[in-house]
mmCIF file of C-alpha atoms and ligand atoms in Angstrom:
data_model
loop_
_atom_site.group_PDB
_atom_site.id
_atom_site.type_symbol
_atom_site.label_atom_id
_atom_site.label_comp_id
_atom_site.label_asym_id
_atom_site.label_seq_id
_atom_site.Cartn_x
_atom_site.Cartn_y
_atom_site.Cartn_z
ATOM 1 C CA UNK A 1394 -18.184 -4.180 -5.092
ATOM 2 C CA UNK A 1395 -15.316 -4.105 -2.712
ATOM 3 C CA UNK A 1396 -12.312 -4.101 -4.962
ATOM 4 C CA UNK A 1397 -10.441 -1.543 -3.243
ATOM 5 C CA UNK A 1398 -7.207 0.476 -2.949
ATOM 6 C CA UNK A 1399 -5.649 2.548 -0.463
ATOM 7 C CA UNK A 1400 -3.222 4.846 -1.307
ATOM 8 C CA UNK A 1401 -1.077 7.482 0.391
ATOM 9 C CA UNK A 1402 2.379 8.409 1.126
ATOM 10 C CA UNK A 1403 4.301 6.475 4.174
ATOM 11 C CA UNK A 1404 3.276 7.112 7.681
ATOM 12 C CA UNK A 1405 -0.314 8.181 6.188
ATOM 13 C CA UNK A 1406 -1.746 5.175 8.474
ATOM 14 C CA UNK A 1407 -2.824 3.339 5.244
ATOM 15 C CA UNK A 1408 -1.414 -0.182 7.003
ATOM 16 C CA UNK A 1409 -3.257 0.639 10.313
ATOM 17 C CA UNK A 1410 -6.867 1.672 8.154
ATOM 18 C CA UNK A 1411 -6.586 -0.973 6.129
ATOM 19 C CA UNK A 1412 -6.967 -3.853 8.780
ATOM 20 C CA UNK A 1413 -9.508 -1.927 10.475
ATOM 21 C CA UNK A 1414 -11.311 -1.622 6.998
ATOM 22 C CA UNK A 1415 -11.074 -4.973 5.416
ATOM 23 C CA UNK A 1416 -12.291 -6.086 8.900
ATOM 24 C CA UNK A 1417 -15.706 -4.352 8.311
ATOM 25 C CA UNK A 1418 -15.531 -5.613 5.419
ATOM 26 C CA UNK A 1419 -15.224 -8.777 5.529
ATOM 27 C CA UNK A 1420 -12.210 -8.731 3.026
ATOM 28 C CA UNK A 1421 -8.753 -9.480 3.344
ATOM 29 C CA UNK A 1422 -6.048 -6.439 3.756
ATOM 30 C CA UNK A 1423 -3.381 -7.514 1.326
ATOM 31 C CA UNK A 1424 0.286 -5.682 2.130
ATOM 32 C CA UNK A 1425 2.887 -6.085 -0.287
ATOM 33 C CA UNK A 1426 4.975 -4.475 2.225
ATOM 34 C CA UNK A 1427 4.232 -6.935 4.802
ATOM 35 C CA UNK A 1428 4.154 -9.729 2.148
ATOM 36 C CA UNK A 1429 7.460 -9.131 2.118
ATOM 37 C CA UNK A 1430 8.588 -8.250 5.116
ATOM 38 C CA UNK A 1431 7.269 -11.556 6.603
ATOM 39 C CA UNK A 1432 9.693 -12.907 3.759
ATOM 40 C CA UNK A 1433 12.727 -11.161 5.211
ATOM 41 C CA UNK A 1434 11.776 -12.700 8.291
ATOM 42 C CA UNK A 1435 11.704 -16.112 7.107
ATOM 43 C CA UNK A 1436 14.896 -16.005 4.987
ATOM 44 C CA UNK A 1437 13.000 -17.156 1.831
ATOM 45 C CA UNK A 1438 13.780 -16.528 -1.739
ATOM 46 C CA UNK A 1439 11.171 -13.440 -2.276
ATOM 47 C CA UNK A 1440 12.979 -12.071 0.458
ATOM 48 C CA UNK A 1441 16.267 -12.500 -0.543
ATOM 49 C CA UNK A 1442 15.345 -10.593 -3.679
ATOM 50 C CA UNK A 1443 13.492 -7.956 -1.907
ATOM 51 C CA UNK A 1444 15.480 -7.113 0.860
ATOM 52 C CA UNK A 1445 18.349 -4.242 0.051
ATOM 53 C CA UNK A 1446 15.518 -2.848 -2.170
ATOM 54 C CA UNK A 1447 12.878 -2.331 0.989
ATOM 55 C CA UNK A 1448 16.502 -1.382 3.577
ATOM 56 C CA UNK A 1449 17.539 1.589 1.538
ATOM 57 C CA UNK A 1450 13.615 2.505 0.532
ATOM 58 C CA UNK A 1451 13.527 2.012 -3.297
ATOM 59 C CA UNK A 1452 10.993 -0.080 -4.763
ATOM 60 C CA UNK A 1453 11.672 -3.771 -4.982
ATOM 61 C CA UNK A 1454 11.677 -4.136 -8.824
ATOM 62 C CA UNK A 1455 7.958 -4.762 -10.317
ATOM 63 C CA UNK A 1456 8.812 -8.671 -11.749
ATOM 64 C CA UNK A 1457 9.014 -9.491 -8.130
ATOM 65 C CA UNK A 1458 6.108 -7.499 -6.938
ATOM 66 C CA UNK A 1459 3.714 -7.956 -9.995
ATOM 67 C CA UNK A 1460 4.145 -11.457 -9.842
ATOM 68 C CA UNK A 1461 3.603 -11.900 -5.557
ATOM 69 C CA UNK A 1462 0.411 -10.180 -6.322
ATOM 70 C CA UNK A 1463 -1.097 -12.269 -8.859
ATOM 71 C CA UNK A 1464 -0.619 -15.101 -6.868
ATOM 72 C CA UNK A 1465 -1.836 -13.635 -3.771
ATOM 73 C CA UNK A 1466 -4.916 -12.315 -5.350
ATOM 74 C CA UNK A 1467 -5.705 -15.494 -7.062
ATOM 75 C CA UNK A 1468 -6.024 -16.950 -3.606
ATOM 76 C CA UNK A 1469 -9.915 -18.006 -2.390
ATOM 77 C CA UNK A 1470 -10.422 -15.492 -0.168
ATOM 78 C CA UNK A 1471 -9.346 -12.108 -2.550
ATOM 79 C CA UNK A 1472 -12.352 -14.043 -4.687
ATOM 80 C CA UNK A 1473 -15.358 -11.717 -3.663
ATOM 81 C CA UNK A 1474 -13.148 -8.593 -2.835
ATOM 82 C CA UNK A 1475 -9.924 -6.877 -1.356
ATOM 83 C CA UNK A 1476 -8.436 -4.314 0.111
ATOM 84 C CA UNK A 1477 -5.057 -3.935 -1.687
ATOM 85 C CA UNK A 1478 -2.407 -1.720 0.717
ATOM 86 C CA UNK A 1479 0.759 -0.444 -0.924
ATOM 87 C CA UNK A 1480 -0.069 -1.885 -4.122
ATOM 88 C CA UNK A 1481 0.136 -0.425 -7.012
ATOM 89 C CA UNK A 1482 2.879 1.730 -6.277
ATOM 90 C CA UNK A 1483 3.668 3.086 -10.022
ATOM 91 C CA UNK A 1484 2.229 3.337 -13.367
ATOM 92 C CA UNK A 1485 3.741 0.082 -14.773
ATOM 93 C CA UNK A 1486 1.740 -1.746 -11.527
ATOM 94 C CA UNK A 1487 -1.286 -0.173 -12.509
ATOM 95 C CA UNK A 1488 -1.443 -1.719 -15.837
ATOM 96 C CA UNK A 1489 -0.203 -4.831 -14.629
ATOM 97 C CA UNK A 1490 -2.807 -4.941 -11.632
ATOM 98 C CA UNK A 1491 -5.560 -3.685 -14.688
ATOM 99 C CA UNK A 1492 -4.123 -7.320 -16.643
ATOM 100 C CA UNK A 1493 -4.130 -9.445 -13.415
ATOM 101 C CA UNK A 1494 -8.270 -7.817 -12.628
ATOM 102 C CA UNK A 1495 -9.223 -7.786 -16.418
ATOM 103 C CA UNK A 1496 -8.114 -11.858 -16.682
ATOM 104 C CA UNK A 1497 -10.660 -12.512 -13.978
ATOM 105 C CA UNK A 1498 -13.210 -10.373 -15.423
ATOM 106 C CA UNK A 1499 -12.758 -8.103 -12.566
ATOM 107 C CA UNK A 1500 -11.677 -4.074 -12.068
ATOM 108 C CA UNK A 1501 -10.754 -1.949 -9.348
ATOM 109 C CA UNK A 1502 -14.330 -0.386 -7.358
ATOM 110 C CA UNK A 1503 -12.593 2.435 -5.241
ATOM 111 C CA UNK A 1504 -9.354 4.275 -4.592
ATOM 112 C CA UNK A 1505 -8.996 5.365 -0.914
ATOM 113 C CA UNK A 1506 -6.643 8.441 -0.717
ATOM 114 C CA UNK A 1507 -5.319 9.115 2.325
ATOM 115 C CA UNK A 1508 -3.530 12.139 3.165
ATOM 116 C CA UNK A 1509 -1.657 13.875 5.525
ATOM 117 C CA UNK A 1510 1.228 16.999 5.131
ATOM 118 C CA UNK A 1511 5.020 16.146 5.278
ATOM 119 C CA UNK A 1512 6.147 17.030 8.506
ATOM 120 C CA UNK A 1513 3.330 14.794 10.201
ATOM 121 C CA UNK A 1514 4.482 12.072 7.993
ATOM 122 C CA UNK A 1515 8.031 12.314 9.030
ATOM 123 C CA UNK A 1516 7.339 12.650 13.100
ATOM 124 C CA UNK A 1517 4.843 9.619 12.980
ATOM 125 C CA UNK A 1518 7.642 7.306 10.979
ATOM 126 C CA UNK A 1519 10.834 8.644 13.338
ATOM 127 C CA UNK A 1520 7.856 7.834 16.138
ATOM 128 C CA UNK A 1521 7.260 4.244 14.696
ATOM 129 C CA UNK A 1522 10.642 3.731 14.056
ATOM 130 C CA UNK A 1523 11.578 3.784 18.178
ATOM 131 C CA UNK A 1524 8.243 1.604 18.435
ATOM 132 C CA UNK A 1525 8.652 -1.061 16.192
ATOM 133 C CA UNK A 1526 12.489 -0.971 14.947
ATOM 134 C CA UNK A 1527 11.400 -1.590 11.192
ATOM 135 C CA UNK A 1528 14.847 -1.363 9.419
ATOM 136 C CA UNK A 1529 13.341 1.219 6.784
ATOM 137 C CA UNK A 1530 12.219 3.833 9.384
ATOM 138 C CA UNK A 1531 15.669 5.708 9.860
ATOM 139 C CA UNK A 1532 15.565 9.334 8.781
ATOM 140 C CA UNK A 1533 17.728 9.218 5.713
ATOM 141 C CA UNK A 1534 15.348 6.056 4.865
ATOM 142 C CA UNK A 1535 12.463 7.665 5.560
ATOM 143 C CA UNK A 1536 13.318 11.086 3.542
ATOM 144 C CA UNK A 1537 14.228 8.743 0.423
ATOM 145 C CA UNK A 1538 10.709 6.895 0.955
ATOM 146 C CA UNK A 1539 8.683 10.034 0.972
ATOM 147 C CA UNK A 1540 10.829 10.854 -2.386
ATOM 148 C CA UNK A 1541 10.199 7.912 -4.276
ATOM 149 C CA UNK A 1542 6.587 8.130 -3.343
ATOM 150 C CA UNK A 1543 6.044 11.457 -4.882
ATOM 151 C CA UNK A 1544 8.013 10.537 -7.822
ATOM 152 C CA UNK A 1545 6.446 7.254 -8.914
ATOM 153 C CA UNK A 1546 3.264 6.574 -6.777
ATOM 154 C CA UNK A 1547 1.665 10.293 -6.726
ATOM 155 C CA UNK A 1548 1.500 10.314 -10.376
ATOM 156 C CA UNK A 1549 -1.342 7.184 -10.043
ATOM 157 C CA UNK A 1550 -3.672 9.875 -8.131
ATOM 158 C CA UNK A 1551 -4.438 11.565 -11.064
ATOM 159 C CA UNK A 1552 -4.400 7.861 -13.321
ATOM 160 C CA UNK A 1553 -7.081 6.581 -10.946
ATOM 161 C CA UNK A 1554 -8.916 10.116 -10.853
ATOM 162 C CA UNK A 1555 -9.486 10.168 -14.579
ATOM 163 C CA UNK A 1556 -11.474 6.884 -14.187
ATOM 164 C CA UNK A 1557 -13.342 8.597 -11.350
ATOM 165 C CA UNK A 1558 -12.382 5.671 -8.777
ATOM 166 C CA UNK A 1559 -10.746 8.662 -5.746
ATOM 167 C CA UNK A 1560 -11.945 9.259 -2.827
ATOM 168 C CA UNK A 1561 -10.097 11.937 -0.566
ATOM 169 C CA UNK A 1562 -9.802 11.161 3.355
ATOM 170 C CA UNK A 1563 -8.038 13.076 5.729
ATOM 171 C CA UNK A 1564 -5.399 11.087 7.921
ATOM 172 C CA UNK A 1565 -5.034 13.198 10.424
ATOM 173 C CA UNK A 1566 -6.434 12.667 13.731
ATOM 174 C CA UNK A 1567 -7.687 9.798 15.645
ATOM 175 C CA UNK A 1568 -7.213 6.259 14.297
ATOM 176 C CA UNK A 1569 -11.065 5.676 15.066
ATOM 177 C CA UNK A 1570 -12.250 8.850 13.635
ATOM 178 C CA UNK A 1571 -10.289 8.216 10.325
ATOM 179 C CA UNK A 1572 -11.566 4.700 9.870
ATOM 180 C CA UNK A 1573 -15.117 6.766 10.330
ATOM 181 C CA UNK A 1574 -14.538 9.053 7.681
ATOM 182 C CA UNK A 1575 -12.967 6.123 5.134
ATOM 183 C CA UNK A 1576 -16.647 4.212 6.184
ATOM 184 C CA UNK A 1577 -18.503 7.013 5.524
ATOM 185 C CA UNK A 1578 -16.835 7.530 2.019
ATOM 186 C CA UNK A 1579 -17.517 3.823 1.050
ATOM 187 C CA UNK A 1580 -21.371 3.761 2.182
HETATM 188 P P1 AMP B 1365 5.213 -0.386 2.960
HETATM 189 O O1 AMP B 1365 5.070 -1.276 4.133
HETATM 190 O O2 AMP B 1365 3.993 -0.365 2.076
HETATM 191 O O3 AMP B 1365 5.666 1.003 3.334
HETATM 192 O O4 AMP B 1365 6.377 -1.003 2.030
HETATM 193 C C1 AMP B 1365 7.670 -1.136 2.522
HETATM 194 C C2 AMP B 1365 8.643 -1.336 1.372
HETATM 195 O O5 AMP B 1365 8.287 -2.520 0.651
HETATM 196 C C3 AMP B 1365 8.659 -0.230 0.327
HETATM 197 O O6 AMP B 1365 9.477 0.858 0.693
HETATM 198 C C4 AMP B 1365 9.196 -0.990 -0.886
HETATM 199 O O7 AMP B 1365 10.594 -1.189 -0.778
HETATM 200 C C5 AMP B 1365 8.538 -2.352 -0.735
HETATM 201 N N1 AMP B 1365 7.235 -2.390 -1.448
HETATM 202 C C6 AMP B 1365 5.998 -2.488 -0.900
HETATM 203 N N2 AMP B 1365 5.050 -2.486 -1.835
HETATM 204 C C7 AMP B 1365 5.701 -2.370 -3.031
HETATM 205 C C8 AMP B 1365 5.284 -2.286 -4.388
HETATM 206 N N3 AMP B 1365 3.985 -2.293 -4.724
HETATM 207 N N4 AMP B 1365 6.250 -2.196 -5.338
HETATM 208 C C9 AMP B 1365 7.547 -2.175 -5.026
HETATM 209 N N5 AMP B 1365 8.011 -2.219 -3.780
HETATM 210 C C10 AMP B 1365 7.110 -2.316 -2.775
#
């Protein structure tokens, strides 16, 4: 079944795979990150609330998040699968994404890793930053991301490997060649 997860530190590509991905697929790429980002944009509550969290690179606090998911995955189209990107970001989410699955007699299929070492991380955000001016990709922001990730996020590889659900891909490299591998690792 395609209930999937990608997971990997910031600037891994996970965003960029995961439309490629859920496009094969035929399942939507859900991004809490752009969830609320397009929030921001459009000045509505959620993003309100989210905002200072996402600008100085902490996680926006999981009653927001939790709750934006369940209702996003409750929608028609999450109904036969779903390619969840940036979600769940710490143990708490996992056991609130394992409630939200459970209550629709669902679980999570597959966990996509995706990996890549620090200072390729670091060049490709400082590199998107000049690209797409997202207000989170200054260096300071961007050192403090990477941080939080391997404080509260890493800690789910090993959750998620215990179940058996990981699957290791290697981010560097073409973007064609890593959607490849990630196909390859699903078939
Ligand atoms: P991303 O686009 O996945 O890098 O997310 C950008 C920012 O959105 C993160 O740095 C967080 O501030 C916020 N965010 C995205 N997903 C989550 C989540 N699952 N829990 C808490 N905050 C999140």
């Amino acid at each position: 079944m395609n209930r999937l997860l990608i997971i990997g530190p910031p600037g891994a590509g996970k965003g960029t795979q995961a439309v490629k991905i859920a496009e094969k697929l035929n399942i939507p790429a859900i991004s809490t990150g752009d969830i609320f980002r397009k929030n921001i944009k459009e000045e509505t509550e959620l993003g309100k609330e989210a905002k200072s969290y996402i600008d100085s690179g902490n996680l926006v606090p999981d009653s927001v998040t939790n709750r934006m998911v369940r209702s996003r995955l409750a929608e028609a189209d999450a109904a036969e699968g779903f390619l969840l990107d940036g979600y769940p970001r710490n143990p708490a989410q996992v056991t609130e994404l394992d409630a939200i699955l459970s209550d629709m007699g669902q679980q999570v299929d597959k966990v996509l890793l995706l990996v890549a070492d620090n200072d390729e991380l670091v060049q490709r955000l400082l590199a998107r930053a000049a690209k797409e001016g997202r207000s989170d990709d200054n260096e300071e922001v961007i050192r403090h991301r990477l941080k939080v990730y391997a404080e509260e996020t890493q800690p789910l590889i090993s959750l998620y490997s215990q179940r058996g659900l990981v699957t290791e891909i290697d981010g560097l490299g073409e973007i064609e060649e890593v959607t490849s591998r990630i196909m390859a690792a699903l078939a």
